[in-house]
């Protein structure tokens, strides 16, 4: 360990060494008086040698003390005898230069696309029939419908926020257009397994109307957009959100996607009653 000496410590050591020299001188005088000449000579030689070493050390401390007081009186002083030890200690303790390990940047994960291009063909839109309808027990704005979609007798449970726009009798036994591959979710505690599609404005909402000859379960297509529907539409893949911006009615009351009419193959177009050029939701 490196020994760091302050000015006060140097003064103290110098005084201690001086006292020791004086003590040795007294011992030499006592030996001369108490012992034989041969013994005296031997002892004196030994003590004189020690005395000379102490004088050398005292002079060394004095010089260091003078330099310390002259240059940096308030700072610690490292004695010459410890400088070499300090250099050796530093060389041993000096850590090896470490290479900086930059944190790896994690690649941002983006949801994989369902297929190649997102368009109307990713929607599973079918003709359905409302066979039962009532108000939601815990939400005044919602209807709860049971809809036949041609799935072998299975009826889907669907919640629709149409209470303020369409009377109950306007829903019962109606043929409707339904988005069927929407992820099932609960609305105020009631499971909804699809969505009834409507032409919609802030003031008015109308059910989309399938062709007169359409049957329950018929698929609705748009010419030029052919492909398999996505397994599931949810908030993560946002397929309906991407397609919905291009869904609207036209001047002839037809439901369209990018200006092309929705239709049941060989049976006619999907329409609305009165709303022209409005979004479909």
PDB file of C-alpha atoms in Angstrom:
ATOM      1  CA  UNK A   1       0.000   0.000   0.000  1.00  0.00           C
ATOM      2  CA  UNK A   2       1.343   3.491  -0.837  1.00  0.00           C
ATOM      3  CA  UNK A   3       2.206   5.556   2.271  1.00  0.00           C
ATOM      4  CA  UNK A   4       1.028   9.170   1.948  1.00  0.00           C
ATOM      5  CA  UNK A   5       2.616  11.595   4.436  1.00  0.00           C
ATOM      6  CA  UNK A   6       1.177  14.970   5.270  1.00  0.00           C
ATOM      7  CA  UNK A   7       3.311  17.913   6.350  1.00  0.00           C
ATOM      8  CA  UNK A   8       2.224  17.369   9.963  1.00  0.00           C
ATOM      9  CA  UNK A   9       3.288  13.716   9.842  1.00  0.00           C
ATOM     10  CA  UNK A  10       6.696  14.648   8.408  1.00  0.00           C
ATOM     11  CA  UNK A  11       7.207  17.121  11.245  1.00  0.00           C
ATOM     12  CA  UNK A  12       6.259  14.507  13.800  1.00  0.00           C
ATOM     13  CA  UNK A  13       8.603  11.876  12.354  1.00  0.00           C
ATOM     14  CA  UNK A  14      11.482  14.348  12.159  1.00  0.00           C
ATOM     15  CA  UNK A  15      11.033  15.239  15.823  1.00  0.00           C
ATOM     16  CA  UNK A  16      10.886  11.562  16.809  1.00  0.00           C
ATOM     17  CA  UNK A  17      14.123  10.829  14.920  1.00  0.00           C
ATOM     18  CA  UNK A  18      15.849  13.790  16.571  1.00  0.00           C
ATOM     19  CA  UNK A  19      14.803  12.521  19.999  1.00  0.00           C
ATOM     20  CA  UNK A  20      16.157   9.073  19.173  1.00  0.00           C
ATOM     21  CA  UNK A  21      19.544  10.561  18.153  1.00  0.00           C
ATOM     22  CA  UNK A  22      19.789  12.415  21.436  1.00  0.00           C
ATOM     23  CA  UNK A  23      18.910   9.230  23.317  1.00  0.00           C
ATOM     24  CA  UNK A  24      21.634   7.289  21.481  1.00  0.00           C
ATOM     25  CA  UNK A  25      24.206   9.972  22.300  1.00  0.00           C
ATOM     26  CA  UNK A  26      23.355   9.653  25.993  1.00  0.00           C
ATOM     27  CA  UNK A  27      23.685   5.861  25.765  1.00  0.00           C
ATOM     28  CA  UNK A  28      27.136   6.258  24.198  1.00  0.00           C
ATOM     29  CA  UNK A  29      28.297   8.437  27.122  1.00  0.00           C
ATOM     30  CA  UNK A  30      26.913   5.921  29.646  1.00  0.00           C
ATOM     31  CA  UNK A  31      28.660   3.029  27.912  1.00  0.00           C
ATOM     32  CA  UNK A  32      31.970   4.880  27.962  1.00  0.00           C
ATOM     33  CA  UNK A  33      31.673   5.304  31.706  1.00  0.00           C
ATOM     34  CA  UNK A  34      30.438   1.792  32.594  1.00  0.00           C
ATOM     35  CA  UNK A  35      32.281  -0.678  30.336  1.00  0.00           C
ATOM     36  CA  UNK A  36      35.810  -1.732  29.349  1.00  0.00           C
ATOM     37  CA  UNK A  37      37.669   0.084  26.544  1.00  0.00           C
ATOM     38  CA  UNK A  38      37.263  -2.839  24.071  1.00  0.00           C
ATOM     39  CA  UNK A  39      33.544  -3.179  24.695  1.00  0.00           C
ATOM     40  CA  UNK A  40      33.139   0.574  24.599  1.00  0.00           C
ATOM     41  CA  UNK A  41      34.822   0.751  21.215  1.00  0.00           C
ATOM     42  CA  UNK A  42      32.570  -1.968  19.789  1.00  0.00           C
ATOM     43  CA  UNK A  43      29.361  -0.479  21.201  1.00  0.00           C
ATOM     44  CA  UNK A  44      30.278   3.034  20.167  1.00  0.00           C
ATOM     45  CA  UNK A  45      30.973   1.877  16.611  1.00  0.00           C
ATOM     46  CA  UNK A  46      27.563   0.191  16.431  1.00  0.00           C
ATOM     47  CA  UNK A  47      25.724   3.130  17.911  1.00  0.00           C
ATOM     48  CA  UNK A  48      27.554   5.618  15.725  1.00  0.00           C
ATOM     49  CA  UNK A  49      26.510   3.623  12.669  1.00  0.00           C
ATOM     50  CA  UNK A  50      22.886   3.667  13.796  1.00  0.00           C
ATOM     51  CA  UNK A  51      23.212   7.337  14.662  1.00  0.00           C
ATOM     52  CA  UNK A  52      24.508   8.117  11.160  1.00  0.00           C
ATOM     53  CA  UNK A  53      21.602   6.228   9.551  1.00  0.00           C
ATOM     54  CA  UNK A  54      19.147   8.179  11.669  1.00  0.00           C
ATOM     55  CA  UNK A  55      20.814  11.466  10.742  1.00  0.00           C
ATOM     56  CA  UNK A  56      20.532  10.588   7.057  1.00  0.00           C
ATOM     57  CA  UNK A  57      16.830   9.768   7.460  1.00  0.00           C
ATOM     58  CA  UNK A  58      16.217  12.970   9.442  1.00  0.00           C
ATOM     59  CA  UNK A  59      17.882  15.060   6.728  1.00  0.00           C
ATOM     60  CA  UNK A  60      15.740  13.297   4.139  1.00  0.00           C
ATOM     61  CA  UNK A  61      12.550  14.064   6.073  1.00  0.00           C
ATOM     62  CA  UNK A  62      13.630  17.675   6.521  1.00  0.00           C
ATOM     63  CA  UNK A  63      14.192  18.144   2.789  1.00  0.00           C
ATOM     64  CA  UNK A  64      10.812  16.611   2.001  1.00  0.00           C
ATOM     65  CA  UNK A  65       9.231  18.808   4.663  1.00  0.00           C
ATOM     66  CA  UNK A  66      10.846  21.937   3.221  1.00  0.00           C
ATOM     67  CA  UNK A  67       9.730  21.071  -0.301  1.00  0.00           C
ATOM     68  CA  UNK A  68       6.192  20.307   0.879  1.00  0.00           C
ATOM     69  CA  UNK A  69       5.864  23.574   2.788  1.00  0.00           C
ATOM     70  CA  UNK A  70       7.336  25.535  -0.095  1.00  0.00           C
ATOM     71  CA  UNK A  71       5.263  24.062  -2.945  1.00  0.00           C
ATOM     72  CA  UNK A  72       1.993  22.679  -1.522  1.00  0.00           C
ATOM     73  CA  UNK A  73       1.790  23.277   2.206  1.00  0.00           C
ATOM     74  CA  UNK A  74      -1.834  22.092   2.506  1.00  0.00           C
ATOM     75  CA  UNK A  75      -1.573  18.971   0.337  1.00  0.00           C
ATOM     76  CA  UNK A  76      -0.486  15.458   1.329  1.00  0.00           C
ATOM     77  CA  UNK A  77       3.127  14.565   0.477  1.00  0.00           C
ATOM     78  CA  UNK A  78       4.241  11.187  -0.760  1.00  0.00           C
ATOM     79  CA  UNK A  79       7.689  10.320   0.513  1.00  0.00           C
ATOM     80  CA  UNK A  80      10.381   9.358  -1.976  1.00  0.00           C
ATOM     81  CA  UNK A  81      10.660   5.941  -0.372  1.00  0.00           C
ATOM     82  CA  UNK A  82       7.050   5.103  -1.306  1.00  0.00           C
ATOM     83  CA  UNK A  83       6.937   6.400  -4.894  1.00  0.00           C
ATOM     84  CA  UNK A  84       8.368   3.200  -6.308  1.00  0.00           C
ATOM     85  CA  UNK A  85       5.855   1.116  -4.332  1.00  0.00           C
ATOM     86  CA  UNK A  86       3.027   3.302  -5.645  1.00  0.00           C
ATOM     87  CA  UNK A  87       4.075   2.763  -9.284  1.00  0.00           C
ATOM     88  CA  UNK A  88       4.257  -1.008  -8.772  1.00  0.00           C
ATOM     89  CA  UNK A  89       0.861  -1.069  -7.067  1.00  0.00           C
ATOM     90  CA  UNK A  90      -0.757   0.983  -9.826  1.00  0.00           C
ATOM     91  CA  UNK A  91       0.660  -1.281 -12.524  1.00  0.00           C
ATOM     92  CA  UNK A  92      -0.776  -4.329 -10.751  1.00  0.00           C
ATOM     93  CA  UNK A  93      -4.181  -2.806 -10.079  1.00  0.00           C
ATOM     94  CA  UNK A  94      -4.671  -1.120 -13.455  1.00  0.00           C
ATOM     95  CA  UNK A  95      -7.570  -2.976 -15.090  1.00  0.00           C
ATOM     96  CA  UNK A  96      -7.230  -4.262 -18.593  1.00  0.00           C
ATOM     97  CA  UNK A  97      -8.897  -2.084 -21.178  1.00  0.00           C
ATOM     98  CA  UNK A  98     -12.327  -3.413 -21.793  1.00  0.00           C
ATOM     99  CA  UNK A  99     -14.017  -3.226 -25.102  1.00  0.00           C
ATOM    100  CA  UNK A 100     -17.383  -1.574 -24.998  1.00  0.00           C
ATOM    101  CA  UNK A 101     -20.190  -3.987 -25.463  1.00  0.00           C
ATOM    102  CA  UNK A 102     -22.873  -1.980 -27.157  1.00  0.00           C
ATOM    103  CA  UNK A 103     -26.324  -3.295 -26.350  1.00  0.00           C
ATOM    104  CA  UNK A 104     -27.862  -5.095 -29.234  1.00  0.00           C
ATOM    105  CA  UNK A 105     -30.792  -3.274 -30.690  1.00  0.00           C
ATOM    106  CA  UNK A 106     -33.792  -5.486 -30.645  1.00  0.00           C
ATOM    107  CA  UNK A 107     -35.545  -5.573 -33.924  1.00  0.00           C
ATOM    108  CA  UNK A 108     -39.049  -4.239 -33.722  1.00  0.00           C
ATOM    109  CA  UNK A 109     -41.534  -6.973 -34.176  1.00  0.00           C
ATOM    110  CA  UNK A 110     -44.331  -6.150 -36.537  1.00  0.00           C
ATOM    111  CA  UNK A 111     -47.398  -8.308 -36.975  1.00  0.00           C
ATOM    112  CA  UNK A 112     -47.024 -10.633 -39.915  1.00  0.00           C
ATOM    113  CA  UNK A 113     -49.471  -9.902 -42.702  1.00  0.00           C
ATOM    114  CA  UNK A 114     -52.351 -12.329 -42.976  1.00  0.00           C
ATOM    115  CA  UNK A 115     -51.574 -12.928 -46.650  1.00  0.00           C
ATOM    116  CA  UNK A 116     -50.175 -10.783 -49.410  1.00  0.00           C
ATOM    117  CA  UNK A 117     -52.570  -7.884 -50.082  1.00  0.00           C
ATOM    118  CA  UNK A 118     -55.433  -6.800 -47.819  1.00  0.00           C
ATOM    119  CA  UNK A 119     -58.648  -6.196 -49.765  1.00  0.00           C
ATOM    120  CA  UNK A 120     -62.333  -7.135 -49.767  1.00  0.00           C
ATOM    121  CA  UNK A 121     -61.529 -10.827 -50.360  1.00  0.00           C
ATOM    122  CA  UNK A 122     -60.171 -11.043 -46.778  1.00  0.00           C
ATOM    123  CA  UNK A 123     -63.664 -10.379 -45.419  1.00  0.00           C
ATOM    124  CA  UNK A 124     -66.004 -13.332 -44.939  1.00  0.00           C
ATOM    125  CA  UNK A 125     -69.271 -11.528 -45.783  1.00  0.00           C
ATOM    126  CA  UNK A 126     -72.427 -13.633 -46.010  1.00  0.00           C
ATOM    127  CA  UNK A 127     -76.174 -13.386 -46.193  1.00  0.00           C
ATOM    128  CA  UNK A 128     -77.909 -14.131 -42.897  1.00  0.00           C
ATOM    129  CA  UNK A 129     -81.372 -14.071 -41.371  1.00  0.00           C
ATOM    130  CA  UNK A 130     -82.261 -12.686 -37.945  1.00  0.00           C
ATOM    131  CA  UNK A 131     -84.447 -15.355 -36.369  1.00  0.00           C
ATOM    132  CA  UNK A 132     -84.585 -13.844 -32.890  1.00  0.00           C
ATOM    133  CA  UNK A 133     -83.865 -10.382 -31.499  1.00  0.00           C
ATOM    134  CA  UNK A 134     -84.157  -8.614 -28.157  1.00  0.00           C
ATOM    135  CA  UNK A 135     -82.594  -5.803 -26.186  1.00  0.00           C
ATOM    136  CA  UNK A 136     -79.318  -6.325 -24.388  1.00  0.00           C
ATOM    137  CA  UNK A 137     -79.969  -6.816 -20.635  1.00  0.00           C
ATOM    138  CA  UNK A 138     -77.217  -4.382 -19.587  1.00  0.00           C
ATOM    139  CA  UNK A 139     -76.853  -1.951 -22.523  1.00  0.00           C
ATOM    140  CA  UNK A 140     -79.743   0.224 -23.669  1.00  0.00           C
ATOM    141  CA  UNK A 141     -78.228   0.913 -27.117  1.00  0.00           C
ATOM    142  CA  UNK A 142     -77.634  -2.736 -28.070  1.00  0.00           C
ATOM    143  CA  UNK A 143     -79.751  -5.440 -29.626  1.00  0.00           C
ATOM    144  CA  UNK A 144     -78.849  -9.097 -29.171  1.00  0.00           C
ATOM    145  CA  UNK A 145     -79.719 -11.156 -32.268  1.00  0.00           C
ATOM    146  CA  UNK A 146     -79.582 -14.820 -33.147  1.00  0.00           C
ATOM    147  CA  UNK A 147     -78.655 -15.075 -36.834  1.00  0.00           C
ATOM    148  CA  UNK A 148     -78.822 -18.050 -39.184  1.00  0.00           C
ATOM    149  CA  UNK A 149     -75.773 -18.012 -41.509  1.00  0.00           C
ATOM    150  CA  UNK A 150     -76.256 -21.416 -43.132  1.00  0.00           C
ATOM    151  CA  UNK A 151     -73.958 -23.238 -40.709  1.00  0.00           C
ATOM    152  CA  UNK A 152     -75.935 -26.467 -40.313  1.00  0.00           C
ATOM    153  CA  UNK A 153     -78.506 -25.176 -37.868  1.00  0.00           C
ATOM    154  CA  UNK A 154     -76.053 -23.233 -35.713  1.00  0.00           C
ATOM    155  CA  UNK A 155     -77.242 -19.717 -34.837  1.00  0.00           C
ATOM    156  CA  UNK A 156     -74.663 -17.033 -34.139  1.00  0.00           C
ATOM    157  CA  UNK A 157     -75.122 -14.626 -31.267  1.00  0.00           C
ATOM    158  CA  UNK A 158     -74.586 -11.027 -32.447  1.00  0.00           C
ATOM    159  CA  UNK A 159     -74.723  -7.699 -30.590  1.00  0.00           C
ATOM    160  CA  UNK A 160     -75.583  -4.604 -32.661  1.00  0.00           C
ATOM    161  CA  UNK A 161     -75.737  -0.959 -31.574  1.00  0.00           C
ATOM    162  CA  UNK A 162     -78.900  -0.222 -33.559  1.00  0.00           C
ATOM    163  CA  UNK A 163     -81.533   0.441 -30.891  1.00  0.00           C
ATOM    164  CA  UNK A 164     -81.514   4.221 -31.518  1.00  0.00           C
ATOM    165  CA  UNK A 165     -81.739   3.823 -35.305  1.00  0.00           C
ATOM    166  CA  UNK A 166     -83.905   0.805 -36.130  1.00  0.00           C
ATOM    167  CA  UNK A 167     -87.023  -0.322 -34.227  1.00  0.00           C
ATOM    168  CA  UNK A 168     -87.229  -3.848 -32.916  1.00  0.00           C
ATOM    169  CA  UNK A 169     -89.819  -4.873 -35.525  1.00  0.00           C
ATOM    170  CA  UNK A 170     -87.433  -3.601 -38.215  1.00  0.00           C
ATOM    171  CA  UNK A 171     -84.925  -6.245 -37.112  1.00  0.00           C
ATOM    172  CA  UNK A 172     -87.098  -9.325 -36.639  1.00  0.00           C
ATOM    173  CA  UNK A 173     -86.876 -11.934 -39.455  1.00  0.00           C
ATOM    174  CA  UNK A 174     -84.824  -9.560 -41.616  1.00  0.00           C
ATOM    175  CA  UNK A 175     -82.391 -10.805 -44.237  1.00  0.00           C
ATOM    176  CA  UNK A 176     -79.098  -9.055 -43.466  1.00  0.00           C
ATOM    177  CA  UNK A 177     -75.456  -8.829 -44.564  1.00  0.00           C
ATOM    178  CA  UNK A 178     -73.039 -10.105 -41.927  1.00  0.00           C
ATOM    179  CA  UNK A 179     -69.244  -9.970 -41.435  1.00  0.00           C
ATOM    180  CA  UNK A 180     -68.569 -13.498 -40.190  1.00  0.00           C
ATOM    181  CA  UNK A 181     -64.800 -13.738 -39.533  1.00  0.00           C
ATOM    182  CA  UNK A 182     -64.658 -11.020 -36.911  1.00  0.00           C
ATOM    183  CA  UNK A 183     -63.031 -12.210 -33.664  1.00  0.00           C
ATOM    184  CA  UNK A 184     -65.726 -13.093 -31.093  1.00  0.00           C
ATOM    185  CA  UNK A 185     -65.853 -10.731 -28.126  1.00  0.00           C
ATOM    186  CA  UNK A 186     -68.113  -9.868 -25.231  1.00  0.00           C
ATOM    187  CA  UNK A 187     -70.110  -6.634 -25.255  1.00  0.00           C
ATOM    188  CA  UNK A 188     -71.223  -5.790 -21.740  1.00  0.00           C
ATOM    189  CA  UNK A 189     -71.006  -9.452 -20.803  1.00  0.00           C
ATOM    190  CA  UNK A 190     -72.796 -10.901 -23.865  1.00  0.00           C
ATOM    191  CA  UNK A 191     -70.823 -12.771 -26.525  1.00  0.00           C
ATOM    192  CA  UNK A 192     -70.944 -11.333 -30.046  1.00  0.00           C
ATOM    193  CA  UNK A 193     -69.737 -13.638 -32.858  1.00  0.00           C
ATOM    194  CA  UNK A 194     -70.177 -11.473 -35.956  1.00  0.00           C
ATOM    195  CA  UNK A 195     -71.256  -7.993 -37.114  1.00  0.00           C
ATOM    196  CA  UNK A 196     -74.330  -6.825 -39.016  1.00  0.00           C
ATOM    197  CA  UNK A 197     -73.214  -4.373 -41.743  1.00  0.00           C
ATOM    198  CA  UNK A 198     -75.093  -1.122 -42.350  1.00  0.00           C
ATOM    199  CA  UNK A 199     -74.988   2.064 -44.404  1.00  0.00           C
ATOM    200  CA  UNK A 200     -74.366   4.747 -41.828  1.00  0.00           C
ATOM    201  CA  UNK A 201     -74.345   8.492 -41.179  1.00  0.00           C
ATOM    202  CA  UNK A 202     -74.365  10.399 -37.901  1.00  0.00           C
ATOM    203  CA  UNK A 203     -78.129  10.918 -38.239  1.00  0.00           C
ATOM    204  CA  UNK A 204     -79.321   7.705 -39.893  1.00  0.00           C
ATOM    205  CA  UNK A 205     -78.399   4.013 -40.136  1.00  0.00           C
ATOM    206  CA  UNK A 206     -79.897   1.437 -42.543  1.00  0.00           C
ATOM    207  CA  UNK A 207     -79.427  -2.323 -42.839  1.00  0.00           C
ATOM    208  CA  UNK A 208     -77.793  -3.489 -46.059  1.00  0.00           C
ATOM    209  CA  UNK A 209     -80.235  -5.514 -48.156  1.00  0.00           C
ATOM    210  CA  UNK A 210     -79.194  -8.759 -49.906  1.00  0.00           C
ATOM    211  CA  UNK A 211     -80.583  -9.582 -53.396  1.00  0.00           C
ATOM    212  CA  UNK A 212     -84.188 -10.823 -53.391  1.00  0.00           C
ATOM    213  CA  UNK A 213     -83.177 -14.354 -54.461  1.00  0.00           C
ATOM    214  CA  UNK A 214     -80.307 -14.680 -51.974  1.00  0.00           C
ATOM    215  CA  UNK A 215     -80.264 -17.610 -49.559  1.00  0.00           C
ATOM    216  CA  UNK A 216     -78.955 -17.851 -46.028  1.00  0.00           C
ATOM    217  CA  UNK A 217     -75.192 -18.531 -46.163  1.00  0.00           C
ATOM    218  CA  UNK A 218     -74.611 -17.080 -49.656  1.00  0.00           C
ATOM    219  CA  UNK A 219     -71.197 -15.396 -49.972  1.00  0.00           C
ATOM    220  CA  UNK A 220     -70.937 -11.790 -51.032  1.00  0.00           C
ATOM    221  CA  UNK A 221     -68.154 -10.969 -53.484  1.00  0.00           C
ATOM    222  CA  UNK A 222     -66.678  -8.030 -55.363  1.00  0.00           C
ATOM    223  CA  UNK A 223     -65.534  -8.534 -58.940  1.00  0.00           C
ATOM    224  CA  UNK A 224     -61.737  -8.357 -59.301  1.00  0.00           C
ATOM    225  CA  UNK A 225     -61.012  -9.229 -55.649  1.00  0.00           C
ATOM    226  CA  UNK A 226     -60.603 -12.984 -55.392  1.00  0.00           C
ATOM    227  CA  UNK A 227     -59.009 -14.842 -52.486  1.00  0.00           C
ATOM    228  CA  UNK A 228     -59.548 -16.729 -49.264  1.00  0.00           C
ATOM    229  CA  UNK A 229     -60.998 -14.825 -46.282  1.00  0.00           C
ATOM    230  CA  UNK A 230     -58.658 -14.288 -43.345  1.00  0.00           C
ATOM    231  CA  UNK A 231     -59.022 -16.885 -40.563  1.00  0.00           C
ATOM    232  CA  UNK A 232     -59.835 -14.112 -38.103  1.00  0.00           C
ATOM    233  CA  UNK A 233     -60.143 -10.332 -38.148  1.00  0.00           C
ATOM    234  CA  UNK A 234     -59.013  -8.619 -34.949  1.00  0.00           C
ATOM    235  CA  UNK A 235     -57.584  -5.351 -33.679  1.00  0.00           C
ATOM    236  CA  UNK A 236     -54.014  -6.547 -34.173  1.00  0.00           C
ATOM    237  CA  UNK A 237     -54.224  -7.264 -37.896  1.00  0.00           C
ATOM    238  CA  UNK A 238     -56.803  -4.464 -38.442  1.00  0.00           C
ATOM    239  CA  UNK A 239     -58.031  -6.002 -41.687  1.00  0.00           C
ATOM    240  CA  UNK A 240     -61.524  -4.548 -41.442  1.00  0.00           C
ATOM    241  CA  UNK A 241     -60.127  -1.103 -40.632  1.00  0.00           C
ATOM    242  CA  UNK A 242     -57.937  -1.215 -43.748  1.00  0.00           C
ATOM    243  CA  UNK A 243     -60.769  -2.350 -46.004  1.00  0.00           C
ATOM    244  CA  UNK A 244     -63.552  -0.256 -44.449  1.00  0.00           C
ATOM    245  CA  UNK A 245     -62.167   3.057 -45.728  1.00  0.00           C
ATOM    246  CA  UNK A 246     -63.193   1.965 -49.233  1.00  0.00           C
ATOM    247  CA  UNK A 247     -66.645   0.653 -48.318  1.00  0.00           C
ATOM    248  CA  UNK A 248     -69.578   2.934 -49.211  1.00  0.00           C
ATOM    249  CA  UNK A 249     -72.850   3.146 -51.099  1.00  0.00           C
ATOM    250  CA  UNK A 250     -73.021   4.766 -54.521  1.00  0.00           C
ATOM    251  CA  UNK A 251     -75.534   6.975 -56.366  1.00  0.00           C
ATOM    252  CA  UNK A 252     -77.596   3.887 -57.252  1.00  0.00           C
ATOM    253  CA  UNK A 253     -77.832   2.727 -53.603  1.00  0.00           C
ATOM    254  CA  UNK A 254     -75.458  -0.192 -54.276  1.00  0.00           C
ATOM    255  CA  UNK A 255     -72.930  -1.275 -51.687  1.00  0.00           C
ATOM    256  CA  UNK A 256     -69.433  -0.883 -53.190  1.00  0.00           C
ATOM    257  CA  UNK A 257     -65.744  -1.483 -52.520  1.00  0.00           C
ATOM    258  CA  UNK A 258     -63.388   0.861 -54.365  1.00  0.00           C
ATOM    259  CA  UNK A 259     -66.293   1.707 -56.672  1.00  0.00           C
ATOM    260  CA  UNK A 260     -67.149  -1.913 -57.513  1.00  0.00           C
ATOM    261  CA  UNK A 261     -70.539  -3.361 -56.499  1.00  0.00           C
ATOM    262  CA  UNK A 262     -71.008  -6.038 -53.857  1.00  0.00           C
ATOM    263  CA  UNK A 263     -73.045  -8.936 -55.198  1.00  0.00           C
ATOM    264  CA  UNK A 264     -74.189 -12.482 -54.667  1.00  0.00           C
ATOM    265  CA  UNK A 265     -72.983 -14.357 -57.707  1.00  0.00           C
ATOM    266  CA  UNK A 266     -75.810 -14.753 -60.245  1.00  0.00           C
ATOM    267  CA  UNK A 267     -78.402 -13.180 -57.935  1.00  0.00           C
ATOM    268  CA  UNK A 268     -77.743  -9.463 -57.939  1.00  0.00           C
ATOM    269  CA  UNK A 269     -76.252  -6.576 -55.930  1.00  0.00           C
ATOM    270  CA  UNK A 270     -76.326  -5.719 -52.246  1.00  0.00           C
ATOM    271  CA  UNK A 271     -78.173  -2.432 -51.735  1.00  0.00           C
ATOM    272  CA  UNK A 272     -79.476   0.001 -49.161  1.00  0.00           C
ATOM    273  CA  UNK A 273     -82.900   1.641 -48.928  1.00  0.00           C
ATOM    274  CA  UNK A 274     -82.202   5.380 -49.145  1.00  0.00           C
ATOM    275  CA  UNK A 275     -78.660   6.297 -48.173  1.00  0.00           C
ATOM    276  CA  UNK A 276     -76.415   7.280 -51.111  1.00  0.00           C
ATOM    277  CA  UNK A 277     -72.655   7.838 -50.985  1.00  0.00           C
ATOM    278  CA  UNK A 278     -72.287   7.067 -47.273  1.00  0.00           C
ATOM    279  CA  UNK A 279     -69.841   4.803 -45.423  1.00  0.00           C
ATOM    280  CA  UNK A 280     -70.601   1.149 -44.727  1.00  0.00           C
ATOM    281  CA  UNK A 281     -69.814  -0.004 -41.203  1.00  0.00           C
TER     282      UNK A 281
END
